[in-house]
Coordinates of C-alpha atoms and ligand atoms in Angstrom, one line a residue:
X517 CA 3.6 -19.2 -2.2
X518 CA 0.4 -20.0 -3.0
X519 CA -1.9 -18.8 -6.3
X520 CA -4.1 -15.9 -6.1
X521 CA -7.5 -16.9 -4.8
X522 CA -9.1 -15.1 -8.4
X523 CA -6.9 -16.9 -10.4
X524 CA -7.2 -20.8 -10.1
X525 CA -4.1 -22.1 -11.9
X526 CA -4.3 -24.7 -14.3
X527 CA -1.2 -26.5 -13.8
X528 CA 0.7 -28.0 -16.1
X529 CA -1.0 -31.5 -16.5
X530 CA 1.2 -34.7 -15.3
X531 CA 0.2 -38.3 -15.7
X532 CA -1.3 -39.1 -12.6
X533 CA -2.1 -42.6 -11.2
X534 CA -6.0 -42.9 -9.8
X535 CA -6.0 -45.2 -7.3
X536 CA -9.8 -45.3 -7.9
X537 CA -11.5 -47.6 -10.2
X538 CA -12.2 -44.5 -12.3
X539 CA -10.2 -44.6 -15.4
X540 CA -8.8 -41.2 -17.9
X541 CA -12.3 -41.0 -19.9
X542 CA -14.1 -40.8 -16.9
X543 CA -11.9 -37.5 -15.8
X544 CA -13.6 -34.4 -17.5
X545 CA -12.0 -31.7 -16.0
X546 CA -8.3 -30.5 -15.6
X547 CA -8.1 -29.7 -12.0
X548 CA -6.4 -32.0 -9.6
X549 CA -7.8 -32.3 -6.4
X550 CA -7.0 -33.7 -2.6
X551 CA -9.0 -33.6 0.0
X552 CA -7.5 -33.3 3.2
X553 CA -8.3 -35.9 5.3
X554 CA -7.3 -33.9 8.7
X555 CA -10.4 -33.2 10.7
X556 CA -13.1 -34.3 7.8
X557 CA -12.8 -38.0 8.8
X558 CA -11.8 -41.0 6.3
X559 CA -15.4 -41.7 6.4
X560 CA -16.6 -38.3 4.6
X561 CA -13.5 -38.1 2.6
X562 CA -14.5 -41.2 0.8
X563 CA -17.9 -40.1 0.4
X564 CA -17.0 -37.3 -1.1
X565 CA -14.2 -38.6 -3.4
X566 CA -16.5 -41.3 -4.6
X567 CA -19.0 -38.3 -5.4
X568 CA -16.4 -36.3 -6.8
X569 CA -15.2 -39.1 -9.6
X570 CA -18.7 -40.2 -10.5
X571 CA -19.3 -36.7 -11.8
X572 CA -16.0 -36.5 -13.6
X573 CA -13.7 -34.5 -11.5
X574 CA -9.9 -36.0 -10.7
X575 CA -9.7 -36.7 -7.2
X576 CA -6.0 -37.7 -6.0
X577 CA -5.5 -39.8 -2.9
X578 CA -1.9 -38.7 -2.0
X579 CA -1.0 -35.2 -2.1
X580 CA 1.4 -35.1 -5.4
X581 CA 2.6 -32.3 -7.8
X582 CA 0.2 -32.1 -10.4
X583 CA -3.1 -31.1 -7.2
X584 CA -4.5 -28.0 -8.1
X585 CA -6.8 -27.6 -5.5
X586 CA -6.1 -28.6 -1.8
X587 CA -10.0 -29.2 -0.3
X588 CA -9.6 -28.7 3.8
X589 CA -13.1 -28.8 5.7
X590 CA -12.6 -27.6 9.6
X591 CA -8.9 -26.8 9.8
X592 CA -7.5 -23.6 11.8
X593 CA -4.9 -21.9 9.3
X594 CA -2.0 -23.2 12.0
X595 CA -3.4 -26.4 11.3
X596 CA -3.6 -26.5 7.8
X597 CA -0.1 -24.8 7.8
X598 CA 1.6 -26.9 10.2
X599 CA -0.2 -30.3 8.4
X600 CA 1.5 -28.8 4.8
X601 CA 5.2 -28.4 6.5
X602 CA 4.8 -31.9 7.8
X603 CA 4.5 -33.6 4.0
X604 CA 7.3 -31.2 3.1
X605 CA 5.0 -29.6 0.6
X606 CA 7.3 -26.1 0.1
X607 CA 6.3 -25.2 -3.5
X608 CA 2.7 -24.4 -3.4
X609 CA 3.1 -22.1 -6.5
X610 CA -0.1 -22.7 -8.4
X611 CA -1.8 -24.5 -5.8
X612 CA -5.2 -23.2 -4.4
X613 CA -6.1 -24.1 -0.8
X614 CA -9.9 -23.7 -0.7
X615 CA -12.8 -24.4 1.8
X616 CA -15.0 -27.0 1.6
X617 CA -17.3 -24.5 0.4
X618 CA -15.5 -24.9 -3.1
X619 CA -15.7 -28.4 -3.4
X620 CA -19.5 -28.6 -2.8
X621 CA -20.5 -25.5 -5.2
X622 CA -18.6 -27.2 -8.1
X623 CA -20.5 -30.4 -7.2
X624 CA -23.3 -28.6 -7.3
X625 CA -22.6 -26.8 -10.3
X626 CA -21.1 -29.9 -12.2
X627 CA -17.9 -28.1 -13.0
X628 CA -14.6 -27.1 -10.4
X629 CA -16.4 -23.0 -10.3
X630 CA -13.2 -20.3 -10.0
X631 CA -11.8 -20.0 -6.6
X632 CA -13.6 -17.0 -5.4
X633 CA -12.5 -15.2 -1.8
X634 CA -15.4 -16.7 -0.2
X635 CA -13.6 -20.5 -0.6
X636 CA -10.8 -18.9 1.3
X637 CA -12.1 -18.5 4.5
X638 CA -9.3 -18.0 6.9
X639 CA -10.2 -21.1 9.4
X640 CA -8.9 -22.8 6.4
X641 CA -6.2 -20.9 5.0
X642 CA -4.5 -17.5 5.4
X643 CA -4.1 -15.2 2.3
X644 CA -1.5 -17.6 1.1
X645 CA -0.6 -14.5 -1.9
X646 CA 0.0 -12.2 0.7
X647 CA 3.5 -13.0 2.0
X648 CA 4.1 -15.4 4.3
X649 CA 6.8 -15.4 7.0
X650 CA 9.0 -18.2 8.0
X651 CA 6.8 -19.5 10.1
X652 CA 4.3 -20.3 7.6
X653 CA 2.2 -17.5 9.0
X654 CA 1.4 -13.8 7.8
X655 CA 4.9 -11.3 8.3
X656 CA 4.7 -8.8 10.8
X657 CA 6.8 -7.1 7.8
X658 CA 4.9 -5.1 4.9
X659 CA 7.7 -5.9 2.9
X660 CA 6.7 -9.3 3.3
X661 CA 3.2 -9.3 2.3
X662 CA 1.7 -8.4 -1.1
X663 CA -1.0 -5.3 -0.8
X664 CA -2.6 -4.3 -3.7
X665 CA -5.4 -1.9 -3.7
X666 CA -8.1 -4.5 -3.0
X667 CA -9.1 -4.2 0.6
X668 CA -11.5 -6.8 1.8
X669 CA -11.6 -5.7 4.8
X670 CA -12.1 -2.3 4.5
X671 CA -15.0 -1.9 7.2
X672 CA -11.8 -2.8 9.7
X673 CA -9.2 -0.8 8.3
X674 CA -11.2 2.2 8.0
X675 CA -11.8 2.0 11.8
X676 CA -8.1 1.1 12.5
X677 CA -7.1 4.5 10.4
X678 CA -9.5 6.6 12.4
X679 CA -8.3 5.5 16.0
X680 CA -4.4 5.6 14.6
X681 CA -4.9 9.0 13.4
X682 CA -6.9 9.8 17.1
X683 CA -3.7 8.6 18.8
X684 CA -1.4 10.7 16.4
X685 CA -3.1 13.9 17.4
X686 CA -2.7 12.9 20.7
X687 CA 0.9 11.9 20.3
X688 CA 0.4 8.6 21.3
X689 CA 3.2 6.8 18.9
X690 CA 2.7 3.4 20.6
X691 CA -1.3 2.9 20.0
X692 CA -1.1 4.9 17.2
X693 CA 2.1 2.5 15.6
X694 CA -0.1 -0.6 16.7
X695 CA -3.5 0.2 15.0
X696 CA -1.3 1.6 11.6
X697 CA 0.8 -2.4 11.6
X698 CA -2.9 -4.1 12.2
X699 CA -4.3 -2.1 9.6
X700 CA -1.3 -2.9 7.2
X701 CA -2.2 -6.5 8.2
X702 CA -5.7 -6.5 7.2
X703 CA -5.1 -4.7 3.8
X704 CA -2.9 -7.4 3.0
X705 CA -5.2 -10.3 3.2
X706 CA -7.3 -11.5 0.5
X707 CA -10.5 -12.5 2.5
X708 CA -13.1 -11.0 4.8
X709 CA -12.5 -11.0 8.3
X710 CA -15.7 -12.7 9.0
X711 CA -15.5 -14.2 12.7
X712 CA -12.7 -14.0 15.3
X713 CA -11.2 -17.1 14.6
X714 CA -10.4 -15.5 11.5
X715 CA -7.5 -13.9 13.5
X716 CA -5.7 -16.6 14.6
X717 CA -2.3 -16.3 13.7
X718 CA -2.3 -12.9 12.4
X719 CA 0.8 -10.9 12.8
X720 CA 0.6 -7.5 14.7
X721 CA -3.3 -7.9 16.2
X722 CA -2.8 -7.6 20.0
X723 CA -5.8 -7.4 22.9
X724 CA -6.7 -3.7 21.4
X725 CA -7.2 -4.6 18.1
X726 CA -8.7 -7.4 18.5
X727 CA -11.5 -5.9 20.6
X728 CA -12.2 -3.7 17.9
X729 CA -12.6 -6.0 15.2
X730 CA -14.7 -8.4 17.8
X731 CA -16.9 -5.1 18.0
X732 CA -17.4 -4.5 14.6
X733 CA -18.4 -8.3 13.9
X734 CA -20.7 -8.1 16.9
X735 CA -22.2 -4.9 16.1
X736 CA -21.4 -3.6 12.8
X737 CA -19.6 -0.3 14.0
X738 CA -17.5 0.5 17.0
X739 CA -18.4 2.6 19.9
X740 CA -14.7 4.3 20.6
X741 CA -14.5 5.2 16.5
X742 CA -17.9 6.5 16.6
X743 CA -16.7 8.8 19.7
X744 CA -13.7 9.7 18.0
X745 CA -15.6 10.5 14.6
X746 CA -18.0 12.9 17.0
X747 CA -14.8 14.2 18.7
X748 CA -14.5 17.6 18.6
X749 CA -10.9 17.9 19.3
X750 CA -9.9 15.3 16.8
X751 CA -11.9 16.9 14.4
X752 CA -11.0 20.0 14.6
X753 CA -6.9 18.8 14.3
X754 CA -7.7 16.7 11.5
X755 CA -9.3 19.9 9.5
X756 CA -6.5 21.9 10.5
X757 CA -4.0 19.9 9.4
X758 CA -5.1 19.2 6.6
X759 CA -4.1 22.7 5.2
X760 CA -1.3 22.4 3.9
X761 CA 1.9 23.9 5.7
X762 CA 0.2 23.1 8.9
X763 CA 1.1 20.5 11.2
X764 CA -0.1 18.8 14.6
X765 CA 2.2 21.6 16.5
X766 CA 0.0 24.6 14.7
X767 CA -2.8 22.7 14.6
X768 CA -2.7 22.2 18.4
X769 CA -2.5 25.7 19.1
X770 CA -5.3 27.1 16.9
X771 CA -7.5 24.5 18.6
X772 CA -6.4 25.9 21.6
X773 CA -6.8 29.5 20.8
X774 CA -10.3 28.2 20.6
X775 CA -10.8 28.2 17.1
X776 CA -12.9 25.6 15.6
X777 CA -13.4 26.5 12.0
X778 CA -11.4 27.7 8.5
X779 CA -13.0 30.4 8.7
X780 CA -12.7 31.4 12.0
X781 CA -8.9 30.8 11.4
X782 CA -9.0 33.2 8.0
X783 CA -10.9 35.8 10.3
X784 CA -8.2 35.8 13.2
X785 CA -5.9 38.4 12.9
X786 CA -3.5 37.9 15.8
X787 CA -2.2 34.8 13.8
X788 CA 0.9 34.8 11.6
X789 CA 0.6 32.4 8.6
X790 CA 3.8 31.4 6.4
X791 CA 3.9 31.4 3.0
X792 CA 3.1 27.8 3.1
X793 CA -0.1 28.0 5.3
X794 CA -1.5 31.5 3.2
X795 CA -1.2 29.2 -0.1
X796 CA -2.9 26.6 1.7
X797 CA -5.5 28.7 3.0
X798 CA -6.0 30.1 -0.7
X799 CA -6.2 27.0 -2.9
X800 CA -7.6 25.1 -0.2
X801 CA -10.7 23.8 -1.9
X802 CA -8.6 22.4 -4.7
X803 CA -6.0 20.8 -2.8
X804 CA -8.6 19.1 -0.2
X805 CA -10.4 17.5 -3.7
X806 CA -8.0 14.7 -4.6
X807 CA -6.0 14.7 -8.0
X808 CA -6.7 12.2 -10.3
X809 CA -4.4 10.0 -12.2
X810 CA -5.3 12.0 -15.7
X811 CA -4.4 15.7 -13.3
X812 CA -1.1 13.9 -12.3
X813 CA -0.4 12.8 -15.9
X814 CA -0.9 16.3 -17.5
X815 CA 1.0 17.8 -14.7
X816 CA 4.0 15.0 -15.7
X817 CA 3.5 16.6 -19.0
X818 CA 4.1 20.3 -17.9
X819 CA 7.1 18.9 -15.8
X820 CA 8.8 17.0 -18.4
X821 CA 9.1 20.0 -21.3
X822 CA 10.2 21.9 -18.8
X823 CA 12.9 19.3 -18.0
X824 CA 13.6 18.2 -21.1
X825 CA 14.2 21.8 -22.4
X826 CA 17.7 21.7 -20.6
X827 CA 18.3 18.8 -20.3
X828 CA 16.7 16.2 -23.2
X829 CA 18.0 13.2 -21.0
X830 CA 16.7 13.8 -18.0
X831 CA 14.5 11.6 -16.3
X832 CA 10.8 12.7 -14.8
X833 CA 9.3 9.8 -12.8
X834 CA 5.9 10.1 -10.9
X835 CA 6.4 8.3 -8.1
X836 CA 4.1 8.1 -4.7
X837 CA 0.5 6.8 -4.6
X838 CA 0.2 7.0 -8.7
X839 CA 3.3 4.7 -8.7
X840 CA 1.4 2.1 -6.7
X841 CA -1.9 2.4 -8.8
X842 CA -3.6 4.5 -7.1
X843 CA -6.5 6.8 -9.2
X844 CA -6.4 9.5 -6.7
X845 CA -3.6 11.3 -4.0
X846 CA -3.5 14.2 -2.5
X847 CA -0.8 15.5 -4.3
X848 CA 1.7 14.0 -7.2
X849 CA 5.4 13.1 -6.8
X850 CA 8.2 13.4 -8.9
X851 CA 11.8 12.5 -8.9
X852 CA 14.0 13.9 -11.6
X853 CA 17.5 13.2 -12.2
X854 CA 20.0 13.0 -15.0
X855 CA 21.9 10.0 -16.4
X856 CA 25.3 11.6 -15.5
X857 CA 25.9 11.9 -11.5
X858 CA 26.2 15.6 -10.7
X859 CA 24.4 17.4 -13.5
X860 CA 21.0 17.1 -11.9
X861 CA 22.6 20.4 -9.8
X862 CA 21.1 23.3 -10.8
X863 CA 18.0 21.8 -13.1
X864 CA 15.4 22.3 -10.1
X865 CA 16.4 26.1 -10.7
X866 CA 15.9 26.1 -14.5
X867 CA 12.6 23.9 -14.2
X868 CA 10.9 26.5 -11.7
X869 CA 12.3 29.5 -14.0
X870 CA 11.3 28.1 -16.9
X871 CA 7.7 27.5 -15.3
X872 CA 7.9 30.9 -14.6
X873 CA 8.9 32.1 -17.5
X874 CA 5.6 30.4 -19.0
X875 CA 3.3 32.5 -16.7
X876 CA 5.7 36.1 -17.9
X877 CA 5.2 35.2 -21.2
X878 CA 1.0 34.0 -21.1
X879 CA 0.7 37.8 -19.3
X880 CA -1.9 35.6 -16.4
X881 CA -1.5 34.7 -12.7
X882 CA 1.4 32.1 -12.9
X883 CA 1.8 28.7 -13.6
X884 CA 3.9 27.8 -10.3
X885 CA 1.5 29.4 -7.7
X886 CA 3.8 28.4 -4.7
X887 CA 6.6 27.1 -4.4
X888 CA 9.4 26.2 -1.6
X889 CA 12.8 24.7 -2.4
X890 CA 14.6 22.9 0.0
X891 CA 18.6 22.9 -1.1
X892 CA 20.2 19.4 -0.6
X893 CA 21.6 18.9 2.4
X894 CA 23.4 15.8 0.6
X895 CA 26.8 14.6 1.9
X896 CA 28.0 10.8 2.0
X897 CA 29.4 11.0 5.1
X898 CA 26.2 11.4 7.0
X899 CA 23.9 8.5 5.3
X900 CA 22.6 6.6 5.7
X901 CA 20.6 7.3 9.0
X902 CA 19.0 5.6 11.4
X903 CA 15.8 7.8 11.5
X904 CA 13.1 6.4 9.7
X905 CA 10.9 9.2 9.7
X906 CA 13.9 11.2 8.4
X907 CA 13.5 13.6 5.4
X908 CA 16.5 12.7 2.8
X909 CA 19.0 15.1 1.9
X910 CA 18.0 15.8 -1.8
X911 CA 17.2 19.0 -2.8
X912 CA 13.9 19.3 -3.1
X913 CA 10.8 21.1 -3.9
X914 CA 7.2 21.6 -2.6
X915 CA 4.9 23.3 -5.4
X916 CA 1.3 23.9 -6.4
X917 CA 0.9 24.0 -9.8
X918 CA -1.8 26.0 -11.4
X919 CA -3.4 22.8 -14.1
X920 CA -5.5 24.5 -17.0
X921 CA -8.5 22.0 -17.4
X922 CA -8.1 22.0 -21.0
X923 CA -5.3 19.9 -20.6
X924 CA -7.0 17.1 -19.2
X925 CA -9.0 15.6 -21.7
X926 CA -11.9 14.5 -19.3
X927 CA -12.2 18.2 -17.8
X928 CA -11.8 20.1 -21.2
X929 CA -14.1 23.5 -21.0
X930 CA -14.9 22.9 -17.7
X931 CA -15.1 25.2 -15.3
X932 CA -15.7 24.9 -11.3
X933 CA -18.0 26.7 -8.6
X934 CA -15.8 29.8 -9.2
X935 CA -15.9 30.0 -12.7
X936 CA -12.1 29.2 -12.9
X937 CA -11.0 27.0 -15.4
X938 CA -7.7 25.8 -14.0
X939 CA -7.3 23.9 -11.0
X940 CA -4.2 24.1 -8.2
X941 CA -2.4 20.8 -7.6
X942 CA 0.2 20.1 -4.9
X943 CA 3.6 18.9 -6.5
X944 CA 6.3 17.4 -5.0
X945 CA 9.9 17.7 -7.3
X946 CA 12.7 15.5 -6.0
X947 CA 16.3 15.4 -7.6
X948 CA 18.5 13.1 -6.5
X949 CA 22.1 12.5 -7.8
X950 CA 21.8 9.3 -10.1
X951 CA 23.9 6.9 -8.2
X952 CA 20.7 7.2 -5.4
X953 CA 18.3 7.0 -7.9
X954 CA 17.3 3.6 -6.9
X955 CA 16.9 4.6 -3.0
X956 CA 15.1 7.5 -3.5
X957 CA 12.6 5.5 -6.1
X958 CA 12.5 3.3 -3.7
X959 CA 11.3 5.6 -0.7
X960 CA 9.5 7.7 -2.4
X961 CA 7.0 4.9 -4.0
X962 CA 5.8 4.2 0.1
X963 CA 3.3 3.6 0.9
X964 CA 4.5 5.0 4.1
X965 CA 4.1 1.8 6.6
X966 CA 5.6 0.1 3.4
X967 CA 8.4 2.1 4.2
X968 CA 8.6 1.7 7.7
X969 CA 8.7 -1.8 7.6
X970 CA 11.4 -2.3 5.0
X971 CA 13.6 0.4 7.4
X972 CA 12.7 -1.6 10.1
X973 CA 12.9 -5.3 8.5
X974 CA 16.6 -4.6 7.2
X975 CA 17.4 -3.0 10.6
X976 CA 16.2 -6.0 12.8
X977 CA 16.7 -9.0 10.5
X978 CA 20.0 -8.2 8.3
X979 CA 21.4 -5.6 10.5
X980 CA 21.4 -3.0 7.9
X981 CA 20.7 0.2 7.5
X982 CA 18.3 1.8 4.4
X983 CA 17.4 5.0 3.9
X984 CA 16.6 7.2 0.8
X985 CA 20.1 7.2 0.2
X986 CA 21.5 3.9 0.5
X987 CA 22.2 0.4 2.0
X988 CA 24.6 0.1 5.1
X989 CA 25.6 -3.3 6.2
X990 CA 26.4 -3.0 9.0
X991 CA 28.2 -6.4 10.0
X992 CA 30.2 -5.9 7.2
X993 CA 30.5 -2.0 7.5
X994 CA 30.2 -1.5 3.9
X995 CA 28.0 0.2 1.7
X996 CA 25.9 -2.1 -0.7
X997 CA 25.1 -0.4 -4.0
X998 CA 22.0 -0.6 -6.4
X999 CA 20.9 0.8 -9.8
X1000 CA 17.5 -0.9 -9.6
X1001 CA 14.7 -1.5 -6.7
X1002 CA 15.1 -5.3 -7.8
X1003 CA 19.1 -4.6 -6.1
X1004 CA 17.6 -3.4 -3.4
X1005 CA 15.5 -6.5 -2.3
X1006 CA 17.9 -8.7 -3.5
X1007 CA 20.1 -7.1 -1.2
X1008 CA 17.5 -7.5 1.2
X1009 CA 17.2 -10.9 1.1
X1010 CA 13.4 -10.2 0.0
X1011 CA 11.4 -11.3 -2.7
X1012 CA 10.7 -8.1 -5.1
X1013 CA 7.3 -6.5 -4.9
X1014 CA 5.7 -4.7 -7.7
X1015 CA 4.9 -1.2 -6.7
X1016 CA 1.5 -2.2 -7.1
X1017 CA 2.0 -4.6 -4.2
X1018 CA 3.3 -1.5 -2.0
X1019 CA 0.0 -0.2 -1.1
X1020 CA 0.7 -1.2 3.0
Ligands
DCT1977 N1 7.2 9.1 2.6 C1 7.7 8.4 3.7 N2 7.7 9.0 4.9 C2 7.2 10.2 5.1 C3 6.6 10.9 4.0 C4 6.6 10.3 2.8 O1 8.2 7.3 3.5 N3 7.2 10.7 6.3 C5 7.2 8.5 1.3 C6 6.1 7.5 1.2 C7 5.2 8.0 0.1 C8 6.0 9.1 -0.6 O2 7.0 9.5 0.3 C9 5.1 10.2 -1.0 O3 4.4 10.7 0.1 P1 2.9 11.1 0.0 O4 2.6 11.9 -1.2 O5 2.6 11.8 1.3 O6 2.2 9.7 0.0 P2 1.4 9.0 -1.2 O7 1.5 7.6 -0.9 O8 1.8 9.5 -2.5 O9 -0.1 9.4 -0.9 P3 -1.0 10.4 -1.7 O10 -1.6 9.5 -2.8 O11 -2.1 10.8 -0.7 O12 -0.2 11.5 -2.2
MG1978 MG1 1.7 11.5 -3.0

């Protein structure tokens, strides 16, 4: 693997012969460079090497292991890639492949300037921190590449989310699938897309995809999101559905009753709501504005005492979005369990009653303003499964939580539009049995293509099954157990990612 691009490595130094004429005291800096050769001509490489040591920088002539900085000038990333695997260079741990671009700004600037994305133009290398398959190119596996939160190419993904959601509402799994995986792609990398070579070699960018990112380089925007944005169909489903308890089915059919509005869905009295949807409906203006990471902390807070009040052992994790870094969600997740398989049964039940108990004994509207348990469905003999988009079998529960603003610091005394000074949050409780603590951790950190690709890579490429459950090998027909996430890659075969590195 190679160093991130904002982090130039300084390597641990090794006595290194200069073919030059240029002896130690000339060398002023610590980085070790090579230029590649490969398309910049012996003629320019010696120009430039000559330039290099006259101004005090260490310049190698063979490609050795104390380079810091690999220089390429011209080369496609197949090139480069395919030029690296020939000279059997597998380690590139703390190496840096930069553009040209690099090499002439720290002439310039009389000092080797940090290795900034810009020096990393794709033509030369791929994000070389974001995973890299066997073939030396970017994995058609999220599991494979490394996606923090940084998106650089942002202007691509955002257009890539709208037309997968467009296909969604119009149950078009295959384009929708396709625009989720290129967007996955794109979050993964740590330059800018800036010109269609950039492409080359990219996992998971077909003719469709491609057009649209040609667009946006052309142009800026693209014409089909801009029609889909001014859709009316799609954007009346996305409001819909974004009530919570209402999904694409409903959705559907109150944009066919020709209803357009929330409103004109409050006003419509031939519809039945569930519970779900009339909590929706009434704490909708909260739920829509995200939670922030201090919200989802003071509701761990409210969580854990009531936990820990029956059970001073028991485990409250956040996991989701807020596991992976994120500073807002839409709603918070938590997985609770116990140390000692089987007495996690029966805790959801004291948790809500206790949170009810709260509201009896403050006398106000309650503390749990909805809630929805789902008993677990939990038996060994039916995991793992092959659907990915399966729910597990845990019992389960979907909340809102009524969050007094004086318990997050940043809010304290405030009070919204309404005058209220409490705000409702959606929580999600899960409590698996501790022997599937590590599978449910696991799939409930996501991000949700994350997941789908680790489901699919284990299916495809170690014909095994994973679920929120467990591990199925399938050649072997045994189960494969795991007390940590680190098991499960290992297991896997995969390097482990940070769930900071999750965000696919
Ligand atoms: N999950 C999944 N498949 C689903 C639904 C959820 O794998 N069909 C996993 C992945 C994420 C986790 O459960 C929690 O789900 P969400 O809360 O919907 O996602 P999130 O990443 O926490 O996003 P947000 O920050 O918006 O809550
Ligand atoms: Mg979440």
């Amino acid at each position: 693997m190679f160093a991130k691009p904002h982090a130039p490595p300084v390597k641990k130094r090794q006595k290194v012969t200069n073919s030059s004429n240029v002896s130690e005291s000339d060398i002023k800096f610590q980085e070790v460079i090579f230029l590649v050769e490969r398309k910049m001509g012996s003629t320019r490489r010696n120009f430039l090497t000559n330039l290099g040591r006259r101004k005090g920088f260490r310049i190698e002539d063979s490609l050795n292991n104390a380079v810091t900085h690999i220089v390429a000038e011209g080369n496609s990333p197949d090139e480069l890639w395919k030029w690296l695997q020939d000279r059997n260079v597998k380690d590139m741990t703390d190496v840096a492949v930069v553009d040209i671009s690099w090499f002439t700004e720290s002439m310039r600037a009389g000092t080797p300037v940090s290795v900034e994305s810009r020096h990393q133009d794709s033509r030369i290398i791929k994000d070389c921190s974001a995973g890299l398959g066997s073939s030396g190119t970017i994995s058609q596996y999220a599991c494979q590449r490394k996606t923090t939160l940084k998106n650089c190419n942002k202007i691509f993904t955002d257009a890539f989310d709208v037309l997968a959601e467009h296909f969604e509402f119009n149950e078009n799994k295959g384009h929708c699938l396709a625009f989720m995986r290129a967007s996955s792609v794109l979050k993964s990398l740590s330059y800018t897309i800036r010109n269609y070579r950039d492409l080359e070699g990219l996992a998971c960018l077909g003719p469709q995809t491609k057009a649209v990112i040609q667009e946006i380089l052309e142009y800026g925007n693209s014409l089909k999101v801009q029609d889909v944005l001014m859709d009316e169909r799609y954007k009346t489903i996305k409001l819909f559905t974004s009530i919570f308890g209402v999904g694409l089915k409903t959705a559907e059919k109150w944009y066919r009753k020709g209803l357009r509005s929330l409103d004109e869905v409050k006003a419509d009295t031939s519809l039945r709501f569930t519970k779900m949807q009339k909590a929706g409906l009434l704490y909708y203006d909260d739920i829509i504005s995200s939670v922030s990471w201090e919200e989802a902390k003071a509701v761990g807070q409210i969580v854990k005492d009531a936990c820990r009040r029956f059970d001073p052992d028991a485990a409250v994790v956040i996991t989701g979005g807020f596991r992976r870094g994120k500073e807002f969600g839409h709603d918070v997740d938590f997985i609770i369990t116990t140390p000692e398989n089987g007495k996690e049964v029966g805790l959801l039940q004291k948790v809500l009653s206790e949170l009810t108990y709260q509201w009896k004994k403050a006398g106000r509207l309650g503390i749990l303003l909805y809630y929805d348990v789902i008993d677990s469905t939990f038996d060994n003999a039916q995991i793992p499964s092959k659907m990915f988009e399966a729910m597990d079998h845990f019992e389960k529960c979907f909340a809102i939580l009524k969050l007094k603003k004086e318990l997050v610091s940043s809010k304290q005394s405030e009070k919204d539009i309404n005058g209220k000074d409490w705000k409702a949050i959606r929580v999600d409780l899960v409590i698996p049995p501790m022997n599937c603590y590590a599978f449910a951790l696991l799939g409930w950190s996501g991000s949700r293509q994350f997941e789908r690709d680790l489901r699919r890579y284990a299916n495809v490429e170690k014909k095994m099954l994973l679920d929120n459950h467990g591990l199925y090998d399938k050649t072997t027909g045994k189960f494969l157990s795991a007390k940590t996430e680190e098991d499960i890659f290992a297991h896997l075969g995969l390097e482990y990612l940070d769930p900071s590195e999750r965000n696919a």
